[in-house]
Coordinates of C-alpha atoms in Angstrom, one line a residue:
X15 CA 0.0 0.0 0.0
X16 CA 1.3 3.5 -0.9
X17 CA 0.7 6.8 0.7
X18 CA 1.5 10.1 -0.9
X19 CA 2.0 13.5 0.8
X20 CA 2.7 16.8 -1.0
X21 CA 5.8 18.8 0.1
X22 CA 4.9 22.4 0.9
X23 CA 6.9 25.2 2.3
X24 CA 6.6 23.5 5.7
X25 CA 6.8 20.1 4.1
X26 CA 9.0 18.3 6.6
X27 CA 7.0 19.4 9.6
X28 CA 3.6 18.7 7.9
X29 CA 4.7 15.4 6.5
X30 CA 6.1 14.1 9.8
X31 CA 3.0 15.1 11.7
X32 CA 0.9 13.3 9.1
X33 CA 3.0 10.2 9.2
X34 CA 2.9 10.1 13.0
X35 CA -0.9 10.3 12.9
X36 CA -1.5 7.8 10.1
X37 CA 1.2 5.2 10.0
X38 CA 0.1 3.4 13.2
X39 CA -3.3 3.0 11.7
X40 CA -2.0 1.5 8.4
X41 CA 0.7 -0.6 10.0
X42 CA -1.9 -2.6 12.0
X43 CA -3.6 -3.8 8.8
X44 CA -0.9 -3.6 6.2
X45 CA 2.6 -5.0 6.6
X46 CA 3.7 -3.6 3.2
X47 CA 3.0 0.1 3.7
X48 CA 5.1 2.3 1.4
X49 CA 5.2 6.1 1.9
X50 CA 6.2 8.5 -0.8
X51 CA 6.2 12.3 -0.8
X52 CA 5.8 14.8 -3.6
X53 CA 9.1 16.7 -4.0
X54 CA 9.5 20.4 -4.8
X55 CA 8.6 21.4 -8.3
X56 CA 12.1 22.8 -8.9
X57 CA 15.3 23.0 -6.9
X58 CA 17.5 26.1 -7.3
X59 CA 18.3 27.1 -10.9
X60 CA 18.0 23.9 -13.0
X61 CA 20.3 25.5 -15.6
X62 CA 22.9 26.6 -13.1
X63 CA 23.0 23.8 -10.5
X64 CA 26.4 24.8 -9.1
X65 CA 25.7 28.5 -8.4
X66 CA 25.4 29.7 -4.7
X67 CA 21.6 29.8 -4.5
X68 CA 21.3 26.4 -6.2
X69 CA 23.9 24.8 -3.9
X70 CA 22.0 26.1 -0.8
X71 CA 18.7 24.7 -2.0
X72 CA 20.2 21.4 -2.9
X73 CA 21.7 21.1 0.6
X74 CA 18.4 21.9 2.1
X75 CA 16.7 19.4 -0.1
X76 CA 19.1 16.6 0.9
X77 CA 18.8 17.5 4.6
X78 CA 15.0 17.3 4.5
X79 CA 15.1 14.0 2.7
X80 CA 17.3 12.6 5.5
X81 CA 14.7 13.7 8.1
X82 CA 11.9 12.1 6.0
X83 CA 14.0 8.9 5.5
X84 CA 14.4 8.7 9.3
X85 CA 10.6 8.6 9.6
X86 CA 10.2 5.8 7.1
X87 CA 9.5 7.7 3.9
X88 CA 10.7 5.5 0.9
X89 CA 10.4 7.7 -2.2
X90 CA 10.0 11.2 -3.5
X91 CA 8.3 12.2 -6.8
X92 CA 10.2 14.6 -9.0
X93 CA 8.9 16.4 -12.1
X94 CA 11.1 15.9 -15.2
X95 CA 10.3 19.1 -17.0
X96 CA 10.3 18.9 -20.8
X97 CA 11.6 22.4 -21.0
X98 CA 14.7 21.6 -18.9
X99 CA 15.7 18.4 -20.6
X100 CA 14.9 18.9 -24.3
X101 CA 16.7 22.1 -25.0
X102 CA 17.0 21.7 -28.8
X103 CA 15.7 19.2 -31.4
X104 CA 18.8 17.0 -31.2
X105 CA 20.0 17.7 -27.6
X106 CA 18.9 16.3 -24.3
X107 CA 20.5 17.6 -21.0
X108 CA 20.0 15.4 -18.0
X109 CA 22.4 17.2 -15.6
X110 CA 19.7 18.4 -13.2
X111 CA 18.2 15.0 -13.0
X112 CA 21.6 13.3 -12.6
X113 CA 21.9 15.5 -9.5
X114 CA 18.5 14.3 -8.3
X115 CA 19.5 10.7 -8.8
X116 CA 22.8 11.3 -6.9
X117 CA 21.2 13.0 -3.9
X118 CA 18.3 10.5 -3.5
X119 CA 20.7 7.5 -3.7
X120 CA 23.1 9.1 -1.2
X121 CA 20.2 9.5 1.3
X122 CA 19.1 5.9 0.7
X123 CA 15.7 6.7 -0.8
X124 CA 14.1 6.2 -4.2
X125 CA 12.6 8.7 -6.6
X126 CA 9.6 8.6 -8.8
X127 CA 10.1 10.6 -12.1
X128 CA 7.0 12.4 -13.5
X129 CA 7.4 13.0 -17.2
X130 CA 5.9 16.5 -17.2
X131 CA 5.1 17.5 -20.8
X132 CA 3.7 20.9 -19.7
X133 CA 4.8 24.4 -18.7
X134 CA 5.6 25.3 -15.2
X135 CA 4.5 28.8 -14.1
X136 CA 0.9 29.5 -15.1
X137 CA -0.9 27.6 -12.3
X138 CA -1.6 28.6 -8.7
X139 CA 1.5 28.4 -6.4
X140 CA 3.9 27.6 -9.2
X141 CA 7.3 28.8 -7.9
X142 CA 9.1 29.5 -11.1
X143 CA 8.6 29.4 -14.9
X144 CA 9.8 26.6 -17.2
X145 CA 8.2 26.8 -20.6
X146 CA 7.8 24.1 -23.2
X147 CA 11.0 23.6 -25.3
X148 CA 11.2 26.5 -27.7
X149 CA 11.3 24.3 -30.8
X150 CA 8.3 22.3 -29.7
X151 CA 6.3 25.4 -28.9
X152 CA 7.2 26.8 -32.3
X153 CA 6.0 23.6 -33.9
X154 CA 2.8 23.6 -31.9
X155 CA 2.0 27.2 -32.8
X156 CA 2.7 26.6 -36.5
X157 CA 0.7 23.4 -36.8
X158 CA -2.2 24.5 -34.6
X159 CA -1.5 22.0 -31.9
X160 CA -2.2 24.3 -28.9
X161 CA -5.4 24.8 -27.0
X162 CA -7.4 27.9 -28.3
X163 CA -10.3 29.7 -26.6
X164 CA -13.4 31.1 -28.3
X165 CA -11.7 34.4 -29.0
X166 CA -8.7 32.7 -30.7
X167 CA -6.3 33.1 -27.8
X168 CA -3.7 30.3 -27.7
X169 CA -2.6 28.7 -24.5
X170 CA 1.1 27.7 -24.3
X171 CA 1.0 25.3 -21.3
X172 CA 0.8 22.1 -23.2
X173 CA 0.1 20.4 -26.5
X174 CA -3.6 19.9 -26.8
X175 CA -5.2 16.5 -26.5
X176 CA -6.3 16.6 -30.1
X177 CA -2.7 16.8 -31.2
X178 CA -1.4 13.9 -29.1
X179 CA -1.1 11.5 -32.1
X180 CA 0.6 14.3 -34.1
X181 CA 3.4 14.6 -31.5
X182 CA 3.5 11.1 -30.3
X183 CA 6.9 10.6 -31.9
X184 CA 8.3 13.4 -29.6
X185 CA 7.0 11.7 -26.5
X186 CA 8.5 8.4 -27.7
X187 CA 11.8 10.0 -28.3
X188 CA 11.8 11.4 -24.8
X189 CA 11.0 8.0 -23.3
X190 CA 13.8 6.5 -25.4
X191 CA 16.4 9.1 -24.3
X192 CA 15.4 8.8 -20.7
X193 CA 15.8 5.0 -20.8
X194 CA 19.2 5.2 -22.6
X195 CA 20.5 7.8 -20.1
X196 CA 19.5 6.0 -16.9
X197 CA 19.9 2.4 -18.2
X198 CA 22.1 0.5 -15.7
X199 CA 21.3 2.8 -12.8
X200 CA 17.6 2.4 -12.3
X201 CA 17.8 0.9 -8.8
X202 CA 16.7 4.1 -7.2
X203 CA 13.8 4.7 -9.7
X204 CA 10.7 3.3 -8.0
X205 CA 8.2 3.9 -10.8
X206 CA 7.3 6.4 -13.5
X207 CA 4.3 8.7 -14.0
X208 CA 3.4 10.5 -17.2
X209 CA 1.7 13.9 -17.1
X210 CA -0.1 15.4 -20.1
X211 CA -2.1 18.5 -20.5
X212 CA -2.2 21.6 -18.3
X213 CA -0.6 21.0 -14.9
X214 CA -0.1 17.3 -16.1
X215 CA -3.8 16.7 -15.3
X216 CA -5.1 16.0 -18.9
X217 CA -7.6 18.8 -18.8
X218 CA -8.5 22.1 -20.4
X219 CA -6.1 25.0 -19.4
X220 CA -9.1 26.7 -17.7
X221 CA -7.9 26.6 -14.2
X222 CA -4.8 28.9 -13.8
X223 CA -3.7 32.0 -12.0
X224 CA -5.7 34.2 -14.4
X225 CA -9.1 32.4 -13.9
X226 CA -8.6 31.2 -10.2
X227 CA -10.9 30.6 -8.4
X228 CA -13.4 30.7 -11.3
X229 CA -14.3 27.7 -13.5
X230 CA -12.6 29.1 -16.6
X231 CA -13.9 28.5 -20.1
X232 CA -13.8 25.8 -22.8
X233 CA -10.6 25.7 -24.9
X234 CA -11.9 23.7 -27.8
X235 CA -11.6 26.1 -30.7
X236 CA -8.4 25.1 -32.5
X237 CA -8.7 23.7 -36.0
X238 CA -8.1 20.2 -34.7
X239 CA -10.7 20.6 -31.9
X240 CA -13.4 21.9 -34.3
X241 CA -12.8 19.0 -36.7
X242 CA -13.0 16.6 -33.8
X243 CA -16.3 18.1 -32.6
X244 CA -17.7 17.9 -36.1
X245 CA -16.7 14.2 -36.3
X246 CA -18.3 13.6 -32.9
X247 CA -21.6 15.3 -33.9
X248 CA -21.9 13.4 -37.2
X249 CA -21.1 10.1 -35.5
X250 CA -23.7 10.8 -32.8
X251 CA -26.4 11.4 -35.5
X252 CA -25.1 8.6 -37.8
X253 CA -24.0 11.2 -40.4
X254 CA -27.6 12.5 -40.9
X255 CA -27.3 16.4 -41.0
X256 CA -31.1 16.7 -41.0
X257 CA -31.2 15.1 -37.5
X258 CA -28.5 17.4 -36.3
X259 CA -30.5 20.4 -37.5
X260 CA -33.7 19.0 -35.9
X261 CA -32.0 18.4 -32.6
X262 CA -30.4 21.9 -32.6
X263 CA -33.7 23.6 -33.5
X264 CA -32.7 24.9 -36.9
X265 CA -33.9 24.3 -40.5
X266 CA -30.7 22.9 -42.0
X267 CA -27.0 22.7 -41.4
X268 CA -23.8 21.5 -43.2
X269 CA -20.6 20.1 -41.8
X270 CA -18.8 23.5 -42.2
X271 CA -21.4 25.2 -40.0
X272 CA -21.0 22.8 -37.1
X273 CA -19.0 24.5 -34.3
X274 CA -18.4 23.9 -30.6
X275 CA -20.6 26.1 -28.4
X276 CA -19.6 29.7 -28.4
X277 CA -20.8 30.3 -24.8
X278 CA -19.5 27.6 -22.5
X279 CA -21.5 28.5 -19.4
X280 CA -24.9 28.6 -21.0
X281 CA -24.1 25.5 -23.0
X282 CA -24.2 23.6 -19.7
X283 CA -26.6 25.6 -17.6
X284 CA -29.3 25.5 -20.4
X285 CA -28.8 21.8 -21.0
X286 CA -27.5 22.2 -24.5
X287 CA -24.8 19.6 -23.8
X288 CA -27.6 17.0 -23.6
X289 CA -28.8 17.5 -27.2

């Protein structure tokens, strides 16, 4: 059984208190309790890991891991940011994560890589800003692979769900490079998670620092999203445009005039999503 606790600004204190309260309960029923914590989103400057500020933060990170280790914590999750690792089309730089691997092993713990194919910096409480790799962002902008709202505004946090197959080769390349780099020293890697979409949550980029605490809007207006919506509607009505028109309360319609709802809130509050 596995327990996960998020590391906050007071992460050692909070985690230890939580462990002291919960572990006795779980240990009674489960002999194989495994406790992991969520590590900091970033440590120091990932591009300058040996500068004074970074060295200080790495020292603090290692000391905190030692405390958690003493209380039985086994692993720590670490985001592997696309924007840190894949700096150019033919270049991968794993220096920052070699440091993670080194520190975690030295403490006697394990780490859980999270392949984070999204931007850091646009969500609530994000400490720093790490964008998508510039060449991938340029590709996504050129090809229409980004999320787009009803006004045509693009969101740069992640490649949209409708473009996943288009960029699958990039994800596969990342997986391959990770495997090649850490092959032979995976003893400290406990498991791997994959995060897609905004904040790695496979969702619309509606919830961010600009919309918090509101519900945001739909981001389904890119060319790929519109075509996917048209395919969905025609499949739902077995390709019969007259049935689409009848259900939508209009006289007639063709494929080119089928669009996602222009007003997201009323689309749900008025029950239009049920038609």
